[in-house]
PDB file of C-alpha atoms in Angstrom:
ATOM      1  CA  MET N   1     -31.765  12.964 -27.290  1.00  0.00           C
ATOM      2  CA  THR N   2     -33.459   9.543 -26.491  1.00  0.00           C
ATOM      3  CA  THR N   3     -30.185   7.698 -26.663  1.00  0.00           C
ATOM      4  CA  PHE N   4     -28.788  10.083 -24.065  1.00  0.00           C
ATOM      5  CA  ASP N   5     -31.791   9.558 -21.902  1.00  0.00           C
ATOM      6  CA  ASP N   6     -31.688   5.742 -22.174  1.00  0.00           C
ATOM      7  CA  ARG N   7     -27.964   5.890 -21.178  1.00  0.00           C
ATOM      8  CA  GLU N   8     -28.808   8.037 -18.111  1.00  0.00           C
ATOM      9  CA  ARG N   9     -31.700   5.681 -17.104  1.00  0.00           C
ATOM     10  CA  GLY N  10     -29.199   2.702 -17.630  1.00  0.00           C
ATOM     11  CA  PHE N  11     -26.602   4.255 -15.391  1.00  0.00           C
ATOM     12  CA  GLU N  12     -29.061   5.230 -12.748  1.00  0.00           C
ATOM     13  CA  ALA N  13     -30.474   1.646 -12.808  1.00  0.00           C
ATOM     14  CA  LYS N  14     -26.883   0.136 -12.380  1.00  0.00           C
ATOM     15  CA  PHE N  15     -26.055   2.594  -9.533  1.00  0.00           C
ATOM     16  CA  ALA N  16     -29.209   1.517  -7.713  1.00  0.00           C
ATOM     17  CA  HIS N  17     -28.492  -2.115  -8.323  1.00  0.00           C
ATOM     18  CA  ASP N  18     -24.846  -1.675  -7.057  1.00  0.00           C
ATOM     19  CA  GLU N  19     -25.977   0.227  -3.978  1.00  0.00           C
ATOM     20  CA  GLU N  20     -28.604  -2.481  -3.117  1.00  0.00           C
ATOM     21  CA  MET N  21     -25.907  -5.195  -3.555  1.00  0.00           C
ATOM     22  CA  ALA N  22     -23.562  -3.291  -1.248  1.00  0.00           C
ATOM     23  CA  PHE N  23     -26.256  -3.061   1.426  1.00  0.00           C
ATOM     24  CA  ARG N  24     -26.949  -6.752   1.158  1.00  0.00           C
ATOM     25  CA  VAL N  25     -23.296  -7.829   1.211  1.00  0.00           C
ATOM     26  CA  THR N  26     -22.849  -5.652   4.297  1.00  0.00           C
ATOM     27  CA  ALA N  27     -25.908  -7.075   6.018  1.00  0.00           C
ATOM     28  CA  ARG N  28     -24.883 -10.683   5.173  1.00  0.00           C
ATOM     29  CA  ARG N  29     -21.318  -9.893   6.387  1.00  0.00           C
ATOM     30  CA  ASN N  30     -22.452  -8.516   9.748  1.00  0.00           C
ATOM     31  CA  ARG N  31     -24.597 -11.633  10.160  1.00  0.00           C
ATOM     32  CA  LEU N  32     -21.759 -13.858   9.500  1.00  0.00           C
ATOM     33  CA  LEU N  33     -19.494 -11.754  11.869  1.00  0.00           C
ATOM     34  CA  GLY N  34     -22.165 -12.204  14.499  1.00  0.00           C
ATOM     35  CA  ALA N  35     -22.083 -16.021  14.022  1.00  0.00           C
ATOM     36  CA  TRP N  36     -18.212 -16.036  14.048  1.00  0.00           C
ATOM     37  CA  ALA N  37     -18.203 -13.951  17.266  1.00  0.00           C
ATOM     38  CA  SER N  38     -20.870 -16.087  18.890  1.00  0.00           C
ATOM     39  CA  ALA N  39     -18.860 -19.126  18.466  1.00  0.00           C
ATOM     40  CA  LEU N  40     -15.820 -17.689  20.051  1.00  0.00           C
ATOM     41  CA  MET N  41     -18.072 -16.429  23.044  1.00  0.00           C
ATOM     42  CA  LYS N  42     -19.655 -20.043  23.046  1.00  0.00           C
ATOM     43  CA  LEU N  43     -23.283 -18.609  23.007  1.00  0.00           C
ATOM     44  CA  THR N  44     -26.163 -20.842  22.669  1.00  0.00           C
ATOM     45  CA  PRO N  45     -27.922 -21.074  19.323  1.00  0.00           C
ATOM     46  CA  GLU N  46     -30.740 -18.624  20.474  1.00  0.00           C
ATOM     47  CA  GLU N  47     -28.281 -16.231  21.935  1.00  0.00           C
ATOM     48  CA  ALA N  48     -26.078 -16.455  18.738  1.00  0.00           C
ATOM     49  CA  ASP N  49     -29.046 -15.651  16.562  1.00  0.00           C
ATOM     50  CA  ALA N  50     -29.956 -12.559  18.688  1.00  0.00           C
ATOM     51  CA  TYR N  51     -26.339 -11.502  18.706  1.00  0.00           C
ATOM     52  CA  ALA N  52     -26.078 -11.766  14.992  1.00  0.00           C
ATOM     53  CA  LYS N  53     -28.982  -9.610  14.672  1.00  0.00           C
ATOM     54  CA  ALA N  54     -27.548  -7.013  17.141  1.00  0.00           C
ATOM     55  CA  VAL N  55     -24.411  -6.955  14.951  1.00  0.00           C
ATOM     56  CA  VAL N  56     -26.504  -6.192  11.832  1.00  0.00           C
ATOM     57  CA  GLN N  57     -28.160  -3.294  13.793  1.00  0.00           C
ATOM     58  CA  ALA N  58     -24.804  -2.033  15.002  1.00  0.00           C
ATOM     59  CA  GLU N  59     -24.045  -1.076  11.310  1.00  0.00           C
ATOM     60  CA  PHE N  60     -26.669   1.634  11.470  1.00  0.00           C
ATOM     61  CA  GLU N  61     -25.118   3.585  14.268  1.00  0.00           C
ATOM     62  CA  GLU N  62     -22.653   5.448  12.117  1.00  0.00           C
ATOM     63  CA  ALA N  63     -21.278   5.201   8.660  1.00  0.00           C
ATOM     64  CA  GLY N  64     -18.480   2.832   7.939  1.00  0.00           C
ATOM     65  CA  ASP N  65     -17.375  -0.309   9.710  1.00  0.00           C
ATOM     66  CA  GLU N  66     -15.877   1.192  12.916  1.00  0.00           C
ATOM     67  CA  ASP N  67     -19.055   0.925  14.806  1.00  0.00           C
ATOM     68  CA  VAL N  68     -19.269  -3.045  14.023  1.00  0.00           C
ATOM     69  CA  ILE N  69     -15.620  -3.531  14.786  1.00  0.00           C
ATOM     70  CA  ARG N  70     -16.004  -1.585  18.215  1.00  0.00           C
ATOM     71  CA  LYS N  71     -19.066  -3.748  19.055  1.00  0.00           C
ATOM     72  CA  LEU N  72     -17.447  -6.964  18.217  1.00  0.00           C
ATOM     73  CA  TYR N  73     -14.167  -6.245  19.868  1.00  0.00           C
ATOM     74  CA  GLY N  74     -15.866  -4.913  22.905  1.00  0.00           C
ATOM     75  CA  ASP N  75     -18.170  -7.831  23.339  1.00  0.00           C
ATOM     76  CA  LEU N  76     -15.531 -10.309  22.719  1.00  0.00           C
ATOM     77  CA  THR N  77     -12.990  -8.923  25.240  1.00  0.00           C
ATOM     78  CA  ALA N  78     -16.031  -8.546  27.695  1.00  0.00           C
ATOM     79  CA  ALA N  79     -16.592 -12.259  27.408  1.00  0.00           C
ATOM     80  CA  GLY N  80     -13.046 -12.952  28.020  1.00  0.00           C
ATOM     81  CA  VAL N  81     -11.948 -14.019  24.471  1.00  0.00           C
ATOM     82  CA  GLU N  82      -8.402 -13.252  23.980  1.00  0.00           C
ATOM     83  CA  ILE N  83      -8.443 -11.400  20.665  1.00  0.00           C
ATOM     84  CA  ASP N  84      -6.953  -8.170  19.320  1.00  0.00           C
ATOM     85  CA  ASP N  85      -8.331  -5.410  16.921  1.00  0.00           C
ATOM     86  CA  ALA N  86      -6.349  -6.780  14.009  1.00  0.00           C
ATOM     87  CA  ALA N  87      -8.035 -10.182  14.142  1.00  0.00           C
ATOM     88  CA  VAL N  88     -11.518  -8.671  14.269  1.00  0.00           C
ATOM     89  CA  ARG N  89     -10.546  -6.593  11.216  1.00  0.00           C
ATOM     90  CA  ARG N  90      -9.252  -9.660   9.529  1.00  0.00           C
ATOM     91  CA  ALA N  91     -12.493 -11.507  10.287  1.00  0.00           C
ATOM     92  CA  LEU N  92     -14.496  -8.586   8.831  1.00  0.00           C
ATOM     93  CA  GLU N  93     -12.352  -8.924   5.591  1.00  0.00           C
ATOM     94  CA  GLU N  94     -12.861 -12.605   5.468  1.00  0.00           C
ATOM     95  CA  GLN N  95     -16.573 -12.444   6.039  1.00  0.00           C
ATOM     96  CA  THR N  96     -16.953  -9.708   3.388  1.00  0.00           C
ATOM     97  CA  ILE N  97     -15.460 -12.115   0.835  1.00  0.00           C
ATOM     98  CA  GLU N  98     -17.789 -14.862   2.185  1.00  0.00           C
ATOM     99  CA  ALA N  99     -20.867 -12.770   2.065  1.00  0.00           C
ATOM    100  CA  ARG N 100     -20.111 -11.733  -1.578  1.00  0.00           C
ATOM    101  CA  ARG N 101     -19.568 -15.333  -2.570  1.00  0.00           C
ATOM    102  CA  GLN N 102     -22.962 -16.402  -0.897  1.00  0.00           C
ATOM    103  CA  LEU N 103     -24.897 -13.618  -2.657  1.00  0.00           C
ATOM    104  CA  MET N 104     -23.246 -14.318  -6.084  1.00  0.00           C
ATOM    105  CA  GLU N 105     -24.306 -18.007  -5.597  1.00  0.00           C
ATOM    106  CA  VAL N 106     -27.944 -17.020  -5.041  1.00  0.00           C
ATOM    107  CA  LYS N 107     -28.119 -15.315  -8.383  1.00  0.00           C
TER     108      LYS N 107
END
C-alpha cells in the first residue's frame, strides 16, 4: 500500500505546484496587462505602477478573467483610448503567453 500512498502524495504535490504556477502566471499576466494599458493611457511611471497593481487586484473580484477585461476596457475607454473588447481579449491572450515565458525563464 505504500506505493499507492507515494503516488497519491506525488499527485497531490504536482497538483499544488500546478495551482501555484497558474496563480503566478495570472498575477504576472495582469501586471503585464496593467503596463500595456498604462502605455495606451499615457500614464506616468508612478501612475503606471499603481495601475498595474490595481489590475492585479481586480482578478480577485470574481472567478475568471471577465473582471479584469471589464476593468481594462472600462478604464481605457474612460481615458479616451479607441479600443474594442476584442483587442483587450487579444492583449489578455498575448500577455498570458508572455507571463508563462517569463516564469519559465526564471526556473
